[in-house]
Amino acid sequence: MDKPSLLLPIRGAYDLDRTLATLTMGAGNPCLRHSVSAAEMTLATPAGGVVVLAQRGADALRVSLAGAGAGWVRPHLPGLFGLLDDATGFAPEGRLRRVVQKHTGLRLPRLPVVSHRLVQVVLQQLISFRDACRGWRRLVLRYGEAVPGGGGLYLPPAAGRLATLTVAEYTACDILPRHARLIRELAKQAAGLERLWDAGAAADSTGSGGDGSDGAADRLSDYLLRQPGVGPWTVGYLRGAGLGDADAVVLGDYGHPHHVAYFFTGKERSDDAEMLRLLEPYRPHRFRVLQHLILGSAPPPRRGPRRARLNRRLR
């Protein structure tokens, strides 16, 4: 490991396990393993791959790094572990407060690189989360790089490798052809995407300021929304569950409007417009509220015959 290890101070309530669960791609994700006391993850940075190991202490995270990208990722570690997430002004009341208290210490990570998280989000378009996790796992195991002595930990496939794979090679990993074509095209643009995101890296030293503004995320979002196959759902989910945007809105999801309306009004069916109306009082913490509701409150009753649960999301 890159020596010496770093100590990242923890201020306020912090739950390492729940924070990194925001980035989960299933229990078998070869690039991320975490618990209440420790975490192992791998990242593909512009400087090369890096393995990040973290141990939870009483008032700090002890982090060790290895790999060509160790020096590059070092200044971004507080954001990566959600330690810059600013919940100032978030004071829910009543039932919502009780839900939030179930997940005390949940923070939103701000990834220093976006390319492999974007792949994970694309894989979740229009299919079940379980199927998306399987596709990601097979893609990593086939085209990623095993970490020596990592006990099954892998570096994610480099963007250059993903850009050269054929559709058939993707589908052999149980990835849909439409996802394969989009991932391949975005992989060709990975360097530019990272430059757009890194242009706002200075925000890592202070966070977004708690007002929902984030120039780097806005620039990246605007660019992605101009790409065929990328829509509001993909960008909204990436912002909330990857870019650390506590106010991100996820539009086009089949289940979220129903879940939000059921919690706040008891209605079992709703739409994006009503979801936005119900979440508006919590700006700039709308994604934070959504995350807590999904984790800690019951969804509306399911109606009709049982069938495979699909993430019937717009792109």
mmCIF file of C-alpha atoms in Angstrom:
data_model
loop_
_atom_site.group_PDB
_atom_site.id
_atom_site.type_symbol
_atom_site.label_atom_id
_atom_site.label_comp_id
_atom_site.label_asym_id
_atom_site.label_seq_id
_atom_site.Cartn_x
_atom_site.Cartn_y
_atom_site.Cartn_z
ATOM 1 C CA MET A 1 0.000 0.000 0.000
ATOM 2 C CA ASP A 2 1.007 3.570 -0.580
ATOM 3 C CA LYS A 3 2.464 4.718 2.762
ATOM 4 C CA PRO A 4 1.714 6.349 5.080
ATOM 5 C CA SER A 5 -2.012 5.968 5.519
ATOM 6 C CA LEU A 6 -4.177 9.067 5.700
ATOM 7 C CA LEU A 7 -6.533 10.094 8.484
ATOM 8 C CA LEU A 8 -9.759 11.730 7.301
ATOM 9 C CA PRO A 9 -11.539 13.493 10.190
ATOM 10 C CA ILE A 10 -15.217 12.649 10.729
ATOM 11 C CA ARG A 11 -17.463 15.401 11.981
ATOM 12 C CA GLY A 12 -20.969 14.557 13.074
ATOM 13 C CA ALA A 13 -22.833 11.299 12.578
ATOM 14 C CA TYR A 14 -21.292 9.071 9.920
ATOM 15 C CA ASP A 15 -22.174 5.570 8.733
ATOM 16 C CA LEU A 16 -19.565 4.151 6.347
ATOM 17 C CA ASP A 17 -21.692 1.173 5.340
ATOM 18 C CA ARG A 18 -24.840 3.122 4.496
ATOM 19 C CA THR A 19 -22.879 5.872 2.756
ATOM 20 C CA LEU A 20 -21.147 3.510 0.351
ATOM 21 C CA ALA A 21 -24.377 1.571 -0.172
ATOM 22 C CA THR A 22 -25.423 4.600 -2.245
ATOM 23 C CA LEU A 23 -22.937 3.322 -4.834
ATOM 24 C CA THR A 24 -23.827 -0.333 -4.570
ATOM 25 C CA MET A 25 -24.167 -2.674 -7.527
ATOM 26 C CA GLY A 26 -25.171 -5.669 -5.457
ATOM 27 C CA ALA A 27 -23.357 -7.691 -2.823
ATOM 28 C CA GLY A 28 -21.145 -9.290 -5.480
ATOM 29 C CA ASN A 29 -19.726 -6.043 -6.906
ATOM 30 C CA PRO A 30 -16.040 -6.867 -7.608
ATOM 31 C CA CYS A 31 -15.108 -3.168 -7.306
ATOM 32 C CA LEU A 32 -16.660 -2.313 -3.939
ATOM 33 C CA ARG A 33 -16.995 -4.111 -0.614
ATOM 34 C CA HIS A 34 -18.042 -2.364 2.580
ATOM 35 C CA SER A 35 -19.272 -2.846 6.130
ATOM 36 C CA VAL A 36 -19.840 -0.639 9.170
ATOM 37 C CA SER A 37 -16.116 -0.749 9.987
ATOM 38 C CA ALA A 38 -14.216 -1.128 6.700
ATOM 39 C CA ALA A 39 -14.343 -0.638 2.946
ATOM 40 C CA GLU A 40 -12.409 -1.755 -0.098
ATOM 41 C CA MET A 41 -12.934 -0.153 -3.492
ATOM 42 C CA THR A 42 -11.213 0.289 -6.808
ATOM 43 C CA LEU A 43 -11.326 3.221 -9.203
ATOM 44 C CA ALA A 44 -10.057 3.859 -12.730
ATOM 45 C CA THR A 45 -8.575 7.373 -12.548
ATOM 46 C CA PRO A 46 -6.964 9.462 -15.314
ATOM 47 C CA ALA A 47 -3.604 8.522 -13.767
ATOM 48 C CA GLY A 48 -4.369 4.790 -13.622
ATOM 49 C CA GLY A 49 -6.084 2.296 -11.367
ATOM 50 C CA VAL A 50 -6.151 2.669 -7.596
ATOM 51 C CA VAL A 51 -7.178 0.449 -4.706
ATOM 52 C CA VAL A 52 -8.635 2.296 -1.705
ATOM 53 C CA LEU A 53 -8.841 0.641 1.722
ATOM 54 C CA ALA A 54 -10.576 2.396 4.618
ATOM 55 C CA GLN A 55 -10.950 1.550 8.302
ATOM 56 C CA ARG A 56 -13.566 3.314 10.441
ATOM 57 C CA GLY A 57 -12.167 4.756 13.637
ATOM 58 C CA ALA A 58 -13.875 6.614 16.452
ATOM 59 C CA ASP A 59 -13.445 10.025 14.864
ATOM 60 C CA ALA A 60 -11.623 9.434 11.585
ATOM 61 C CA LEU A 61 -11.258 7.152 8.586
ATOM 62 C CA ARG A 62 -7.812 5.625 8.127
ATOM 63 C CA VAL A 63 -7.280 5.258 4.387
ATOM 64 C CA SER A 64 -4.510 3.471 2.494
ATOM 65 C CA LEU A 65 -3.950 3.639 -1.259
ATOM 66 C CA ALA A 66 -2.176 1.509 -3.860
ATOM 67 C CA GLY A 67 -1.757 1.791 -7.597
ATOM 68 C CA ALA A 68 -0.772 4.314 -10.234
ATOM 69 C CA GLY A 69 -3.748 6.529 -9.403
ATOM 70 C CA ALA A 70 -2.958 6.824 -5.681
ATOM 71 C CA GLY A 71 -1.491 10.320 -5.835
ATOM 72 C CA TRP A 72 -4.236 11.554 -8.132
ATOM 73 C CA VAL A 73 -7.099 10.349 -5.939
ATOM 74 C CA ARG A 74 -5.635 11.463 -2.614
ATOM 75 C CA PRO A 75 -7.106 15.020 -2.513
ATOM 76 C CA HIS A 76 -10.535 13.690 -3.507
ATOM 77 C CA LEU A 77 -10.905 11.157 -0.691
ATOM 78 C CA PRO A 78 -13.119 13.280 1.602
ATOM 79 C CA GLY A 79 -15.670 13.686 -1.179
ATOM 80 C CA LEU A 80 -15.434 10.025 -2.172
ATOM 81 C CA PHE A 81 -16.398 8.941 1.354
ATOM 82 C CA GLY A 82 -19.200 11.495 1.671
ATOM 83 C CA LEU A 83 -17.374 13.511 4.308
ATOM 84 C CA LEU A 84 -18.071 16.767 2.462
ATOM 85 C CA ASP A 85 -21.804 16.142 2.190
ATOM 86 C CA ASP A 86 -23.427 19.184 3.782
ATOM 87 C CA ALA A 87 -26.871 18.656 5.316
ATOM 88 C CA THR A 88 -27.086 22.200 6.674
ATOM 89 C CA GLY A 89 -30.711 23.290 6.832
ATOM 90 C CA PHE A 90 -32.108 19.775 6.510
ATOM 91 C CA ALA A 91 -34.506 19.570 9.458
ATOM 92 C CA PRO A 92 -37.376 17.218 8.591
ATOM 93 C CA GLU A 93 -40.297 16.911 10.957
ATOM 94 C CA GLY A 94 -42.922 14.330 11.861
ATOM 95 C CA ARG A 95 -42.915 11.013 10.015
ATOM 96 C CA LEU A 96 -40.056 12.025 7.724
ATOM 97 C CA ARG A 97 -37.882 12.867 10.700
ATOM 98 C CA ARG A 98 -38.476 9.396 12.116
ATOM 99 C CA VAL A 99 -37.497 7.822 8.784
ATOM 100 C CA VAL A 100 -34.328 9.908 8.571
ATOM 101 C CA GLN A 101 -33.374 8.945 12.119
ATOM 102 C CA LYS A 102 -33.315 5.295 11.029
ATOM 103 C CA HIS A 103 -30.327 6.093 8.813
ATOM 104 C CA THR A 104 -28.334 8.514 10.927
ATOM 105 C CA GLY A 105 -24.912 8.983 9.364
ATOM 106 C CA LEU A 106 -25.941 8.400 5.759
ATOM 107 C CA ARG A 107 -23.893 10.725 3.535
ATOM 108 C CA LEU A 108 -23.827 11.156 -0.250
ATOM 109 C CA PRO A 109 -20.476 10.310 -1.888
ATOM 110 C CA ARG A 110 -18.952 12.581 -4.526
ATOM 111 C CA LEU A 111 -16.958 10.365 -6.876
ATOM 112 C CA PRO A 112 -13.730 11.831 -8.225
ATOM 113 C CA VAL A 113 -14.242 9.982 -11.532
ATOM 114 C CA VAL A 114 -17.536 9.417 -13.312
ATOM 115 C CA SER A 115 -16.960 7.037 -16.221
ATOM 116 C CA HIS A 116 -17.459 3.691 -14.506
ATOM 117 C CA ARG A 117 -20.363 5.017 -12.415
ATOM 118 C CA LEU A 118 -21.998 6.197 -15.629
ATOM 119 C CA VAL A 119 -21.656 2.656 -16.997
ATOM 120 C CA GLN A 120 -23.384 1.304 -13.886
ATOM 121 C CA VAL A 121 -26.241 3.795 -14.226
ATOM 122 C CA VAL A 122 -26.727 3.045 -17.932
ATOM 123 C CA LEU A 123 -26.938 -0.661 -17.100
ATOM 124 C CA GLN A 124 -29.932 0.106 -14.848
ATOM 125 C CA GLN A 125 -31.988 1.714 -17.607
ATOM 126 C CA LEU A 126 -35.264 -0.159 -18.177
ATOM 127 C CA ILE A 127 -34.266 -3.442 -16.510
ATOM 128 C CA SER A 128 -34.263 -4.885 -13.012
ATOM 129 C CA PHE A 129 -31.536 -3.873 -10.589
ATOM 130 C CA ARG A 130 -30.570 -7.525 -10.178
ATOM 131 C CA ASP A 131 -30.045 -7.944 -13.924
ATOM 132 C CA ALA A 132 -28.033 -4.712 -14.067
ATOM 133 C CA CYS A 133 -25.799 -5.943 -11.231
ATOM 134 C CA ARG A 134 -25.225 -9.236 -13.015
ATOM 135 C CA GLY A 135 -24.217 -7.464 -16.216
ATOM 136 C CA TRP A 136 -21.786 -5.185 -14.349
ATOM 137 C CA ARG A 137 -20.261 -8.094 -12.442
ATOM 138 C CA ARG A 138 -19.687 -10.156 -15.603
ATOM 139 C CA LEU A 139 -18.271 -7.163 -17.465
ATOM 140 C CA VAL A 140 -15.767 -6.478 -14.682
ATOM 141 C CA LEU A 141 -14.719 -10.104 -14.229
ATOM 142 C CA ARG A 142 -14.156 -10.525 -17.963
ATOM 143 C CA TYR A 143 -12.533 -7.202 -18.871
ATOM 144 C CA GLY A 144 -11.337 -5.696 -15.589
ATOM 145 C CA GLU A 145 -8.065 -6.439 -13.830
ATOM 146 C CA ALA A 146 -7.802 -8.626 -10.744
ATOM 147 C CA VAL A 147 -6.092 -6.962 -7.769
ATOM 148 C CA PRO A 148 -3.149 -9.125 -6.636
ATOM 149 C CA GLY A 149 -3.951 -10.459 -3.191
ATOM 150 C CA GLY A 150 -7.287 -8.660 -3.299
ATOM 151 C CA GLY A 151 -9.415 -11.708 -2.560
ATOM 152 C CA GLY A 152 -11.625 -11.231 -5.619
ATOM 153 C CA LEU A 153 -11.347 -7.443 -5.858
ATOM 154 C CA TYR A 154 -11.056 -6.118 -9.430
ATOM 155 C CA LEU A 155 -10.224 -2.810 -11.054
ATOM 156 C CA PRO A 156 -13.065 -1.716 -13.343
ATOM 157 C CA PRO A 157 -12.437 -2.036 -17.090
ATOM 158 C CA ALA A 158 -10.612 0.967 -18.501
ATOM 159 C CA ALA A 159 -12.633 3.219 -20.775
ATOM 160 C CA GLY A 160 -10.251 2.481 -23.631
ATOM 161 C CA ARG A 161 -11.081 -1.215 -23.344
ATOM 162 C CA LEU A 162 -14.829 -0.627 -23.160
ATOM 163 C CA ALA A 163 -14.656 1.545 -26.265
ATOM 164 C CA THR A 164 -13.250 -1.334 -28.335
ATOM 165 C CA LEU A 165 -15.637 -4.111 -27.284
ATOM 166 C CA THR A 166 -18.136 -5.341 -29.827
ATOM 167 C CA VAL A 167 -21.851 -5.495 -29.102
ATOM 168 C CA ALA A 168 -21.524 -9.285 -29.093
ATOM 169 C CA GLU A 169 -18.855 -9.106 -26.385
ATOM 170 C CA TYR A 170 -21.167 -6.986 -24.277
ATOM 171 C CA THR A 171 -24.177 -9.239 -24.789
ATOM 172 C CA ALA A 172 -22.027 -12.218 -23.741
ATOM 173 C CA CYS A 173 -21.964 -10.467 -20.343
ATOM 174 C CA ASP A 174 -25.776 -10.365 -20.268
ATOM 175 C CA ILE A 175 -25.841 -6.700 -21.290
ATOM 176 C CA LEU A 176 -28.554 -5.486 -23.649
ATOM 177 C CA PRO A 177 -27.442 -4.362 -27.139
ATOM 178 C CA ARG A 178 -28.860 -0.862 -26.560
ATOM 179 C CA HIS A 179 -26.836 -0.564 -23.363
ATOM 180 C CA ALA A 180 -23.770 -1.933 -25.122
ATOM 181 C CA ARG A 181 -23.893 0.669 -27.858
ATOM 182 C CA LEU A 182 -24.402 3.529 -25.403
ATOM 183 C CA ILE A 183 -21.645 2.385 -23.038
ATOM 184 C CA ARG A 184 -19.243 1.997 -25.949
ATOM 185 C CA GLU A 185 -20.021 5.500 -27.239
ATOM 186 C CA LEU A 186 -19.677 7.099 -23.795
ATOM 187 C CA ALA A 187 -16.408 5.210 -23.246
ATOM 188 C CA LYS A 188 -15.020 6.859 -26.376
ATOM 189 C CA GLN A 189 -15.797 10.219 -24.754
ATOM 190 C CA ALA A 190 -14.526 9.276 -21.292
ATOM 191 C CA ALA A 191 -11.536 11.627 -21.271
ATOM 192 C CA GLY A 192 -13.767 14.573 -22.122
ATOM 193 C CA LEU A 193 -16.341 13.567 -19.527
ATOM 194 C CA GLU A 194 -13.666 13.406 -16.842
ATOM 195 C CA ARG A 195 -12.359 16.823 -17.852
ATOM 196 C CA LEU A 196 -15.852 18.287 -17.514
ATOM 197 C CA TRP A 197 -16.211 16.822 -14.044
ATOM 198 C CA ASP A 198 -12.656 17.588 -12.951
ATOM 199 C CA ALA A 199 -13.187 21.200 -13.976
ATOM 200 C CA GLY A 200 -15.233 21.524 -10.789
ATOM 201 C CA ALA A 201 -12.865 19.546 -8.598
ATOM 202 C CA ALA A 202 -12.164 22.603 -6.454
ATOM 203 C CA ALA A 203 -15.629 22.039 -4.993
ATOM 204 C CA ASP A 204 -14.187 18.959 -3.313
ATOM 205 C CA SER A 205 -12.419 21.218 -0.838
ATOM 206 C CA THR A 206 -15.617 22.866 0.358
ATOM 207 C CA GLY A 207 -18.589 20.870 -0.949
ATOM 208 C CA SER A 208 -21.412 22.478 -2.889
ATOM 209 C CA GLY A 209 -22.176 24.942 -0.120
ATOM 210 C CA GLY A 210 -25.544 23.452 0.731
ATOM 211 C CA ASP A 211 -27.448 25.573 -1.801
ATOM 212 C CA GLY A 212 -27.792 22.901 -4.455
ATOM 213 C CA SER A 213 -25.468 24.706 -6.893
ATOM 214 C CA ASP A 214 -22.680 22.714 -8.484
ATOM 215 C CA GLY A 215 -21.100 24.074 -11.643
ATOM 216 C CA ALA A 216 -19.167 20.904 -12.506
ATOM 217 C CA ALA A 217 -22.237 18.696 -12.174
ATOM 218 C CA ASP A 218 -24.287 21.164 -14.222
ATOM 219 C CA ARG A 219 -21.743 21.227 -17.045
ATOM 220 C CA LEU A 220 -21.473 17.456 -17.116
ATOM 221 C CA SER A 221 -25.261 17.060 -16.976
ATOM 222 C CA ASP A 222 -25.835 19.511 -19.822
ATOM 223 C CA TYR A 223 -23.354 17.643 -21.988
ATOM 224 C CA LEU A 224 -24.760 14.193 -21.191
ATOM 225 C CA LEU A 225 -28.324 15.262 -21.921
ATOM 226 C CA ARG A 226 -27.260 16.056 -25.485
ATOM 227 C CA GLN A 227 -26.095 12.466 -26.032
ATOM 228 C CA PRO A 228 -28.508 10.009 -27.701
ATOM 229 C CA GLY A 229 -29.685 7.431 -25.180
ATOM 230 C CA VAL A 230 -29.120 9.636 -22.121
ATOM 231 C CA GLY A 231 -32.115 11.316 -20.520
ATOM 232 C CA PRO A 232 -33.298 12.886 -17.262
ATOM 233 C CA TRP A 233 -33.445 9.621 -15.326
ATOM 234 C CA THR A 234 -29.831 8.715 -16.092
ATOM 235 C CA VAL A 235 -28.494 12.188 -15.339
ATOM 236 C CA GLY A 236 -30.607 12.655 -12.204
ATOM 237 C CA TYR A 237 -29.583 9.307 -10.750
ATOM 238 C CA LEU A 238 -25.925 9.880 -11.604
ATOM 239 C CA ARG A 239 -26.011 13.278 -9.886
ATOM 240 C CA GLY A 240 -27.614 11.983 -6.706
ATOM 241 C CA ALA A 241 -25.921 8.588 -6.431
ATOM 242 C CA GLY A 242 -22.461 9.479 -7.706
ATOM 243 C CA LEU A 243 -21.873 13.210 -7.921
ATOM 244 C CA GLY A 244 -23.018 13.984 -4.378
ATOM 245 C CA ASP A 245 -25.901 16.239 -5.421
ATOM 246 C CA ALA A 246 -28.310 16.185 -2.484
ATOM 247 C CA ASP A 247 -30.919 18.079 -4.511
ATOM 248 C CA ALA A 248 -30.876 15.911 -7.636
ATOM 249 C CA VAL A 249 -34.279 15.014 -9.055
ATOM 250 C CA VAL A 250 -34.795 11.639 -10.707
ATOM 251 C CA LEU A 251 -37.458 11.971 -13.405
ATOM 252 C CA GLY A 252 -38.938 9.130 -15.396
ATOM 253 C CA ASP A 253 -38.689 6.429 -12.749
ATOM 254 C CA TYR A 254 -41.654 4.064 -12.631
ATOM 255 C CA GLY A 255 -41.697 3.637 -8.864
ATOM 256 C CA HIS A 256 -40.383 6.817 -7.237
ATOM 257 C CA PRO A 257 -43.451 9.045 -7.772
ATOM 258 C CA HIS A 258 -45.729 6.346 -6.320
ATOM 259 C CA HIS A 259 -43.420 5.838 -3.341
ATOM 260 C CA VAL A 260 -43.134 9.550 -2.547
ATOM 261 C CA ALA A 261 -46.878 10.175 -2.886
ATOM 262 C CA TYR A 262 -47.747 7.125 -0.795
ATOM 263 C CA PHE A 263 -45.524 8.337 2.038
ATOM 264 C CA PHE A 264 -46.735 11.930 2.082
ATOM 265 C CA THR A 265 -50.391 11.563 1.040
ATOM 266 C CA GLY A 266 -51.341 7.890 1.139
ATOM 267 C CA LYS A 267 -52.046 7.849 -2.619
ATOM 268 C CA GLU A 268 -50.892 4.668 -4.290
ATOM 269 C CA ARG A 269 -50.329 6.135 -7.754
ATOM 270 C CA SER A 270 -48.731 9.397 -8.800
ATOM 271 C CA ASP A 271 -46.518 11.049 -11.420
ATOM 272 C CA ASP A 272 -43.380 13.151 -11.693
ATOM 273 C CA ALA A 273 -45.246 16.443 -11.390
ATOM 274 C CA GLU A 274 -46.778 15.514 -8.040
ATOM 275 C CA MET A 275 -43.509 14.038 -6.807
ATOM 276 C CA LEU A 276 -41.758 17.336 -7.535
ATOM 277 C CA ARG A 277 -44.509 19.261 -5.755
ATOM 278 C CA LEU A 278 -44.225 17.073 -2.668
ATOM 279 C CA LEU A 279 -40.420 17.293 -2.592
ATOM 280 C CA GLU A 280 -40.249 21.041 -3.260
ATOM 281 C CA PRO A 281 -40.342 22.068 0.443
ATOM 282 C CA TYR A 282 -37.155 20.066 0.999
ATOM 283 C CA ARG A 283 -35.043 21.854 -1.624
ATOM 284 C CA PRO A 284 -31.970 21.676 -1.678
ATOM 285 C CA HIS A 285 -32.230 18.158 -0.220
ATOM 286 C CA ARG A 286 -34.726 16.489 -2.559
ATOM 287 C CA PHE A 287 -32.511 13.525 -3.463
ATOM 288 C CA ARG A 288 -31.592 13.121 0.194
ATOM 289 C CA VAL A 289 -35.293 12.830 1.052
ATOM 290 C CA LEU A 290 -35.873 10.367 -1.784
ATOM 291 C CA GLN A 291 -32.936 8.232 -0.650
ATOM 292 C CA HIS A 292 -34.267 8.064 2.905
ATOM 293 C CA LEU A 293 -37.778 7.194 1.731
ATOM 294 C CA ILE A 294 -36.561 4.390 -0.526
ATOM 295 C CA LEU A 295 -34.413 2.972 2.275
ATOM 296 C CA GLY A 296 -36.723 3.495 5.214
ATOM 297 C CA SER A 297 -40.384 3.609 4.238
ATOM 298 C CA ALA A 298 -42.803 1.110 2.752
ATOM 299 C CA PRO A 299 -43.673 1.408 -0.946
ATOM 300 C CA PRO A 300 -47.323 1.413 -1.996
ATOM 301 C CA PRO A 301 -49.064 -1.972 -2.226
ATOM 302 C CA ARG A 302 -48.448 -3.842 -5.434
ATOM 303 C CA ARG A 303 -51.496 -4.454 -7.579
ATOM 304 C CA GLY A 304 -52.249 -7.035 -10.243
ATOM 305 C CA PRO A 305 -50.514 -10.365 -10.965
ATOM 306 C CA ARG A 306 -46.974 -10.938 -9.817
ATOM 307 C CA ARG A 307 -44.371 -10.385 -12.508
ATOM 308 C CA ALA A 308 -40.689 -9.647 -12.772
ATOM 309 C CA ARG A 309 -40.018 -6.285 -11.189
ATOM 310 C CA LEU A 310 -38.600 -3.973 -13.833
ATOM 311 C CA ASN A 311 -37.021 -0.598 -13.435
ATOM 312 C CA ARG A 312 -39.296 0.834 -16.097
ATOM 313 C CA ARG A 313 -37.389 4.058 -16.307
ATOM 314 C CA LEU A 314 -37.013 6.573 -19.046
ATOM 315 C CA ARG A 315 -33.469 7.164 -20.106
#
